[in-house]
Coordinates of C-alpha atoms in Angstrom, one line a residue:
M1 CA 0.0 0.0 0.0
A2 CA 1.7 3.1 -1.2
G3 CA -0.2 5.4 1.1
Q4 CA 2.4 4.7 3.7
S5 CA 4.9 6.6 1.8
G6 CA 5.5 10.4 1.7
D7 CA 7.8 12.9 0.1
A8 CA 9.0 14.9 3.1
P9 CA 11.9 12.9 4.5
V10 CA 13.7 13.9 7.7
K11 CA 17.4 14.9 7.1
R12 CA 19.6 12.3 8.7
P13 CA 22.0 13.4 11.4
E14 CA 25.7 13.5 10.9
R15 CA 26.2 10.7 13.4
N16 CA 24.1 8.4 11.2
R17 CA 26.3 9.3 8.3
F18 CA 29.4 8.3 10.3
R19 CA 27.7 5.0 11.4
A20 CA 26.8 4.2 7.8
I21 CA 30.4 4.8 6.6
V22 CA 31.7 2.5 9.3
V23 CA 29.2 -0.2 8.6
A24 CA 29.9 0.2 4.9
G25 CA 33.6 -0.6 5.5
L26 CA 32.8 -3.7 7.4
I27 CA 30.3 -4.9 4.8
G28 CA 32.8 -4.1 2.0
L29 CA 35.3 -6.5 3.6
Y30 CA 32.7 -9.2 3.8
A31 CA 31.4 -8.6 0.3
G32 CA 34.9 -8.9 -1.1
A33 CA 35.3 -12.4 0.4
A34 CA 31.9 -13.5 -0.9
Q35 CA 32.7 -12.3 -4.4
A36 CA 36.0 -14.1 -4.4
Q37 CA 34.2 -17.3 -3.4
S38 CA 31.6 -16.8 -6.2
T39 CA 34.2 -16.4 -8.9
A40 CA 35.6 -19.9 -7.9
G41 CA 32.3 -21.4 -9.0
G42 CA 30.4 -21.4 -5.6
T43 CA 26.9 -20.1 -4.9
V44 CA 26.5 -16.4 -4.9
K45 CA 24.6 -15.2 -1.9
L46 CA 22.6 -12.0 -2.0
N47 CA 21.1 -9.8 0.7
V48 CA 18.1 -7.9 -0.6
V49 CA 15.9 -5.1 0.9
G50 CA 12.5 -5.3 -0.7
G51 CA 9.3 -3.3 -0.6
L52 CA 6.8 -2.6 2.3
A53 CA 6.1 -5.5 4.5
G54 CA 2.6 -7.1 4.5
L55 CA 1.6 -5.9 1.1
T56 CA 0.8 -8.0 -1.9
Q57 CA 3.9 -6.9 -3.8
Y58 CA 6.2 -8.1 -1.0
T59 CA 4.4 -11.2 0.2
K60 CA 3.2 -12.7 -3.1
L61 CA 5.8 -11.5 -5.5
E62 CA 9.1 -10.2 -4.1
Q63 CA 9.6 -12.6 -1.2
P64 CA 9.0 -15.8 -3.3
F65 CA 11.1 -14.5 -6.1
W66 CA 14.2 -14.0 -4.0
Q67 CA 13.7 -16.8 -1.5
S68 CA 13.1 -19.6 -4.1
E69 CA 12.6 -18.5 -7.8
I70 CA 16.0 -17.0 -8.3
A71 CA 17.7 -20.2 -7.1
E72 CA 15.6 -22.2 -9.6
M73 CA 16.3 -19.8 -12.5
S74 CA 20.1 -20.0 -11.8
N75 CA 20.2 -23.8 -11.2
G76 CA 21.3 -23.1 -7.7
R77 CA 24.0 -20.6 -8.7
I78 CA 22.2 -17.8 -6.8
S79 CA 20.6 -17.8 -3.3
A80 CA 19.1 -14.8 -1.6
T81 CA 17.6 -13.5 1.6
I82 CA 15.1 -10.7 1.6
R83 CA 13.8 -8.4 4.3
P84 CA 11.2 -5.6 3.9
L85 CA 12.1 -1.9 3.5
D86 CA 10.2 -1.1 6.7
G87 CA 11.8 -3.8 8.8
G88 CA 15.1 -4.2 10.5
G89 CA 15.7 -0.6 11.5
L90 CA 16.5 0.8 8.0
R91 CA 15.2 4.3 7.3
G92 CA 13.6 4.6 3.8
Q93 CA 14.7 8.2 3.6
E94 CA 18.3 7.1 3.6
M95 CA 18.1 4.2 1.0
L96 CA 19.9 6.0 -1.8
Q97 CA 22.8 6.8 0.5
L98 CA 22.8 3.3 2.0
L99 CA 23.0 1.8 -1.5
R100 CA 25.7 4.3 -2.6
L101 CA 27.8 3.4 0.4
G102 CA 27.3 -0.3 0.0
V103 CA 25.6 -0.7 3.4
V104 CA 22.8 -2.2 1.3
S105 CA 23.9 -4.1 -1.8
F106 CA 20.5 -4.7 -3.4
G107 CA 17.6 -2.5 -2.3
T108 CA 14.3 -0.7 -2.9
A109 CA 13.8 3.1 -2.7
L110 CA 10.4 4.6 -2.6
L111 CA 10.7 7.7 -4.9
S112 CA 8.3 9.9 -2.9
V113 CA 10.3 9.1 0.3
V114 CA 13.8 9.8 -1.1
A115 CA 12.5 12.9 -3.0
G116 CA 13.8 15.2 -0.2
D117 CA 17.3 14.3 -1.2
E118 CA 16.6 14.0 -4.9
P119 CA 13.3 15.5 -6.0
E120 CA 14.1 14.9 -9.7
L121 CA 13.5 11.2 -9.2
N122 CA 9.9 11.8 -8.2
A123 CA 9.1 13.4 -11.6
I124 CA 7.3 10.3 -12.7
D125 CA 4.9 10.1 -9.8
L126 CA 3.8 13.7 -9.1
P127 CA 0.2 14.1 -7.9
V128 CA -2.4 13.9 -10.8
L129 CA 0.3 13.3 -13.4
N130 CA -0.9 9.7 -14.1
P131 CA -4.7 9.4 -13.7
D132 CA -4.5 5.8 -14.9
I133 CA -2.0 3.0 -15.2
A134 CA -1.7 3.3 -19.0
T135 CA -0.5 6.9 -18.6
L136 CA 1.8 5.8 -15.8
R137 CA 3.4 3.2 -18.1
R138 CA 4.1 5.8 -20.8
T139 CA 5.5 8.2 -18.2
V140 CA 7.9 5.7 -16.8
A141 CA 9.0 4.5 -20.2
A142 CA 9.8 8.1 -21.3
F143 CA 11.9 8.8 -18.1
R144 CA 13.4 5.4 -17.4
Q145 CA 16.8 5.9 -19.1
H146 CA 17.3 9.3 -17.4
L147 CA 16.3 7.7 -14.1
A148 CA 19.0 5.1 -14.6
D149 CA 21.6 7.8 -15.5
V150 CA 20.8 9.8 -12.4
L151 CA 21.1 6.8 -10.1
R152 CA 24.3 5.7 -11.8
T153 CA 26.1 9.1 -11.9
R154 CA 25.0 10.6 -8.6
Y155 CA 24.6 7.6 -6.4
D156 CA 26.6 4.8 -8.0
I157 CA 23.5 2.7 -8.2
E158 CA 22.7 0.3 -11.0
L159 CA 18.9 0.5 -11.8
L160 CA 17.4 -3.0 -12.2
G161 CA 13.7 -2.4 -11.8
V162 CA 10.9 0.2 -11.4
Y163 CA 7.9 -1.0 -9.4
T164 CA 4.5 0.4 -8.7
Y165 CA 1.9 0.0 -6.0
P166 CA -1.9 0.2 -6.8
A167 CA -3.5 3.6 -7.4
Q168 CA -4.0 6.0 -4.5
V169 CA -7.4 7.6 -4.7
L170 CA -9.8 9.8 -2.7
F171 CA -12.3 8.4 -0.2
C172 CA -14.8 10.8 1.5
K173 CA -17.4 10.4 4.3
S174 CA -20.1 12.3 2.4
A175 CA -21.1 12.6 -1.3
F176 CA -19.0 14.5 -3.8
K177 CA -19.2 14.7 -7.6
G178 CA -15.6 15.6 -8.3
L179 CA -12.5 17.5 -7.3
D180 CA -14.2 20.9 -7.0
D181 CA -16.5 19.5 -4.3
L182 CA -13.6 19.3 -1.8
V183 CA -13.6 23.0 -0.7
G184 CA -13.4 23.1 3.1
R185 CA -13.0 19.4 3.6
K186 CA -10.2 18.0 5.7
V187 CA -8.3 15.5 3.6
R188 CA -5.7 13.0 4.8
T189 CA -2.6 13.2 2.7
S190 CA 0.8 11.4 2.9
S191 CA 3.2 13.7 1.1
V192 CA 4.0 17.4 0.5
G193 CA 2.9 17.1 -3.1
Q194 CA -0.5 15.7 -2.1
S195 CA -0.9 18.4 0.5
E196 CA -0.2 21.2 -2.0
L197 CA -2.7 19.7 -4.4
M198 CA -5.5 19.6 -1.8
A199 CA -4.8 23.1 -0.7
A200 CA -5.1 24.3 -4.3
L201 CA -8.5 22.7 -4.4
G202 CA -9.6 24.6 -1.3
A203 CA -9.4 21.6 1.0
I204 CA -7.5 21.4 4.2
P205 CA -4.6 18.9 4.0
V206 CA -3.9 16.8 7.2
L207 CA -0.8 14.6 7.3
V208 CA -2.0 11.3 8.9
P209 CA -0.1 8.0 9.1
F210 CA -1.7 5.1 7.3
A211 CA -2.4 3.2 10.5
E212 CA -4.5 6.2 11.8
I213 CA -6.7 6.8 8.7
V214 CA -9.8 5.1 10.1
P215 CA -9.6 6.6 13.6
A216 CA -9.1 10.1 12.0
L217 CA -12.2 9.7 9.9
R218 CA -14.3 8.3 12.7
E219 CA -13.2 11.1 15.1
G220 CA -13.7 13.9 12.6
V221 CA -10.0 14.7 12.3
T222 CA -10.5 14.3 8.6
D223 CA -13.4 14.2 6.2
C224 CA -11.6 12.4 3.4
A225 CA -8.5 10.3 2.8
I226 CA -6.1 9.6 0.0
T227 CA -4.9 6.0 0.0
G228 CA -4.8 2.9 -2.1
T229 CA -8.0 1.4 -3.5
L230 CA -7.4 -2.1 -2.2
S231 CA -5.7 -1.1 1.0
G232 CA -8.5 1.3 1.8
Y233 CA -11.0 -1.6 1.5
E234 CA -8.8 -3.9 3.6
I235 CA -8.6 -1.4 6.5
G236 CA -12.3 -0.9 6.5
L237 CA -12.9 2.4 4.7
P238 CA -16.3 1.3 3.5
D239 CA -17.4 1.4 7.1
V240 CA -16.5 5.1 7.6
T241 CA -16.7 6.6 4.1
T242 CA -19.4 6.6 1.4
H243 CA -17.8 7.7 -1.9
V244 CA -14.5 7.0 -3.6
H245 CA -13.1 8.6 -6.8
D246 CA -11.7 6.3 -9.5
M247 CA -9.0 8.7 -10.7
A248 CA -5.5 8.0 -9.4
I249 CA -4.0 10.9 -7.4
S250 CA -0.6 9.1 -7.3
W251 CA 0.8 5.6 -7.3
G252 CA 3.8 5.0 -5.1
L253 CA 6.6 4.2 -7.5
S254 CA 9.9 2.6 -6.3
V255 CA 13.2 1.8 -7.8
F256 CA 15.1 -1.5 -7.2
G257 CA 18.8 -1.3 -7.7
A258 CA 22.3 -2.5 -6.7
N259 CA 25.4 -0.8 -5.4
R260 CA 27.6 -0.7 -8.5
T261 CA 30.7 -1.9 -6.9
T262 CA 28.9 -5.0 -5.7
W263 CA 27.1 -5.3 -9.1
N264 CA 30.3 -5.1 -11.2
G265 CA 32.0 -7.6 -8.9
L266 CA 29.5 -10.3 -9.7
P267 CA 30.2 -12.9 -12.5
A268 CA 28.6 -12.0 -15.8
D269 CA 26.2 -15.0 -15.8
V270 CA 24.9 -14.0 -12.4
R271 CA 24.3 -10.4 -13.5
S272 CA 22.5 -11.6 -16.6
T273 CA 20.2 -13.9 -14.5
I274 CA 19.4 -11.2 -12.0
R275 CA 18.6 -8.6 -14.6
S276 CA 16.3 -10.9 -16.6
G277 CA 14.7 -12.2 -13.4
V278 CA 14.0 -8.7 -12.0
A279 CA 12.6 -7.7 -15.4
E280 CA 10.0 -10.5 -15.1
L281 CA 9.3 -9.7 -11.5
E282 CA 8.7 -6.0 -12.5
R283 CA 6.2 -7.2 -15.2
R284 CA 4.3 -9.2 -12.7
I285 CA 4.3 -6.4 -10.1
W286 CA 2.8 -4.0 -12.6
L287 CA 0.1 -6.5 -13.6
Q288 CA -0.7 -7.0 -9.9
A289 CA -0.9 -3.3 -9.3
G290 CA -3.4 -2.8 -12.1
A291 CA -5.5 -5.8 -11.0
D292 CA -5.4 -4.6 -7.3
T293 CA -6.5 -1.1 -8.3
E294 CA -9.6 -2.4 -10.1
R295 CA -10.3 -5.1 -7.4
G296 CA -10.1 -2.4 -4.7
L297 CA -12.7 -0.3 -6.4
S298 CA -14.9 -3.3 -7.0
C299 CA -14.6 -4.5 -3.4
N300 CA -15.5 -1.0 -2.1
A301 CA -18.6 -1.1 -4.3
G302 CA -19.6 -4.4 -2.7
A303 CA -18.6 -7.0 -5.3
A304 CA -19.6 -10.5 -4.2
S305 CA -16.2 -11.9 -5.2
C306 CA -14.6 -9.9 -2.3
G307 CA -16.3 -11.9 0.4
E308 CA -18.8 -10.4 2.8
P309 CA -19.9 -7.1 1.3
P310 CA -19.8 -3.9 3.4
S311 CA -23.0 -2.9 5.2
E312 CA -23.3 0.0 2.8
P313 CA -21.5 -0.5 -0.5
M314 CA -19.6 2.7 -1.6
T315 CA -20.4 4.9 -4.5
I316 CA -17.7 5.0 -7.2
V317 CA -17.3 8.6 -8.5
P318 CA -16.1 8.4 -12.1
L319 CA -13.6 10.7 -13.7
S320 CA -15.7 13.3 -15.3
K321 CA -14.8 15.7 -18.2
A322 CA -14.7 18.5 -15.6
D323 CA -12.3 16.6 -13.5
A324 CA -10.1 15.7 -16.5
S325 CA -9.9 19.4 -17.3
R326 CA -9.3 20.4 -13.7
R327 CA -6.5 17.8 -13.4
R328 CA -4.8 19.3 -16.3
H329 CA -4.9 22.8 -14.9
L330 CA -3.8 21.6 -11.5
L331 CA -0.8 19.9 -13.1
E332 CA 0.2 22.9 -15.1
D333 CA -0.5 25.6 -12.5
V334 CA 0.2 24.0 -9.1
V335 CA 1.9 20.6 -9.2
L336 CA 4.7 21.2 -11.7
P337 CA 5.6 24.8 -10.6
R338 CA 5.8 23.7 -6.9
W339 CA 8.0 20.7 -7.9
I340 CA 10.3 22.9 -10.0
A341 CA 10.6 25.3 -7.1
R342 CA 11.9 22.4 -4.9
C343 CA 14.0 20.9 -7.7
G344 CA 15.6 23.7 -9.7
L345 CA 16.9 24.1 -13.2
A346 CA 18.0 20.5 -13.7
C347 CA 14.4 19.4 -13.3
V348 CA 13.2 22.0 -15.9
Q349 CA 15.6 20.5 -18.4
A350 CA 14.8 16.9 -17.4
W351 CA 11.0 17.4 -17.7
N352 CA 11.2 19.3 -21.0
T353 CA 13.6 16.7 -22.5
Y354 CA 11.9 13.5 -21.4
L355 CA 8.3 14.1 -20.2
A356 CA 7.0 17.2 -22.0
P357 CA 6.5 15.2 -25.3
T358 CA 4.5 12.6 -23.4
H359 CA 2.3 15.1 -21.5
S360 CA 2.3 18.0 -23.9
I361 CA 3.3 20.4 -21.2
T362 CA 6.5 22.5 -21.2
V363 CA 7.8 24.0 -18.0
S364 CA 10.0 27.0 -17.2
A365 CA 12.0 28.1 -14.2
E366 CA 9.9 31.3 -13.8

């Protein structure tokens, strides 16, 4: 569930930087021994940091892939252990630095979470940029090579995969017909970008952790919430909300990559197997995200295939022509200018080079 992520990370203290450097040195010594063993024909053992624990992407796709499928694909040449991004004391905000230092050899970084360090990376998952998964696919395809170049040149990370969670949409406690009906409503958000978007619509953004969404709605702290279609159903939003919009506000993209020193030290056959395997894993994750987006909407509306239906099936609010036009204006007048203000001239150039042709919007630094 991507609603757990946000794009306002806390800057790490200098003592954490020192600790990471020390740990990196120790892990570097260990990794060197492991690579020497692998070049002699032994099994290559990988330590992987995956996505968010408890979600379909991790439990049904990532975990089985690394725990068993990669060994089968490589005829026992590769074995791996995996732990979730939000487990084991790692801070998601520091994942780019941990990968750069080699503290993490293979790991996942949520783009909205690391955007505080590198806002350019979040260009492909800005609020209302991708109202559906078809648009999201085109956006990622247009920006992917640049994403790989940024990770390689600035962080010494080899990009292996780009993953997505299901769509994050708007749930509300009372009826609404579209985006312009949100004036004055308190809306749960999970990122700076989402908060800026809601404020532009006349709503009152309230940053609320995922685990507190239902209590916040019940107690009147919020009137609406932005979260995943399926995760919203699973936490019981049909019991506390009545309407849900079918347009994606955002998605929750992440990158999966490797420390380049570790990557380049692996035998060529191992690198080839990992790259092709992760490409297939990425394909399945995207299919699952699309299916879960649709299933979430169906379940919220009371579909029999979801088990016991909610006491009051939710009303699905379709994307109207007015909302489509409003989305476009919000993107041009609010979302992109605010992102450019945080990101600078490099992002102006990146957007106009890679994404302007896809979205027919050119930006400037003014």
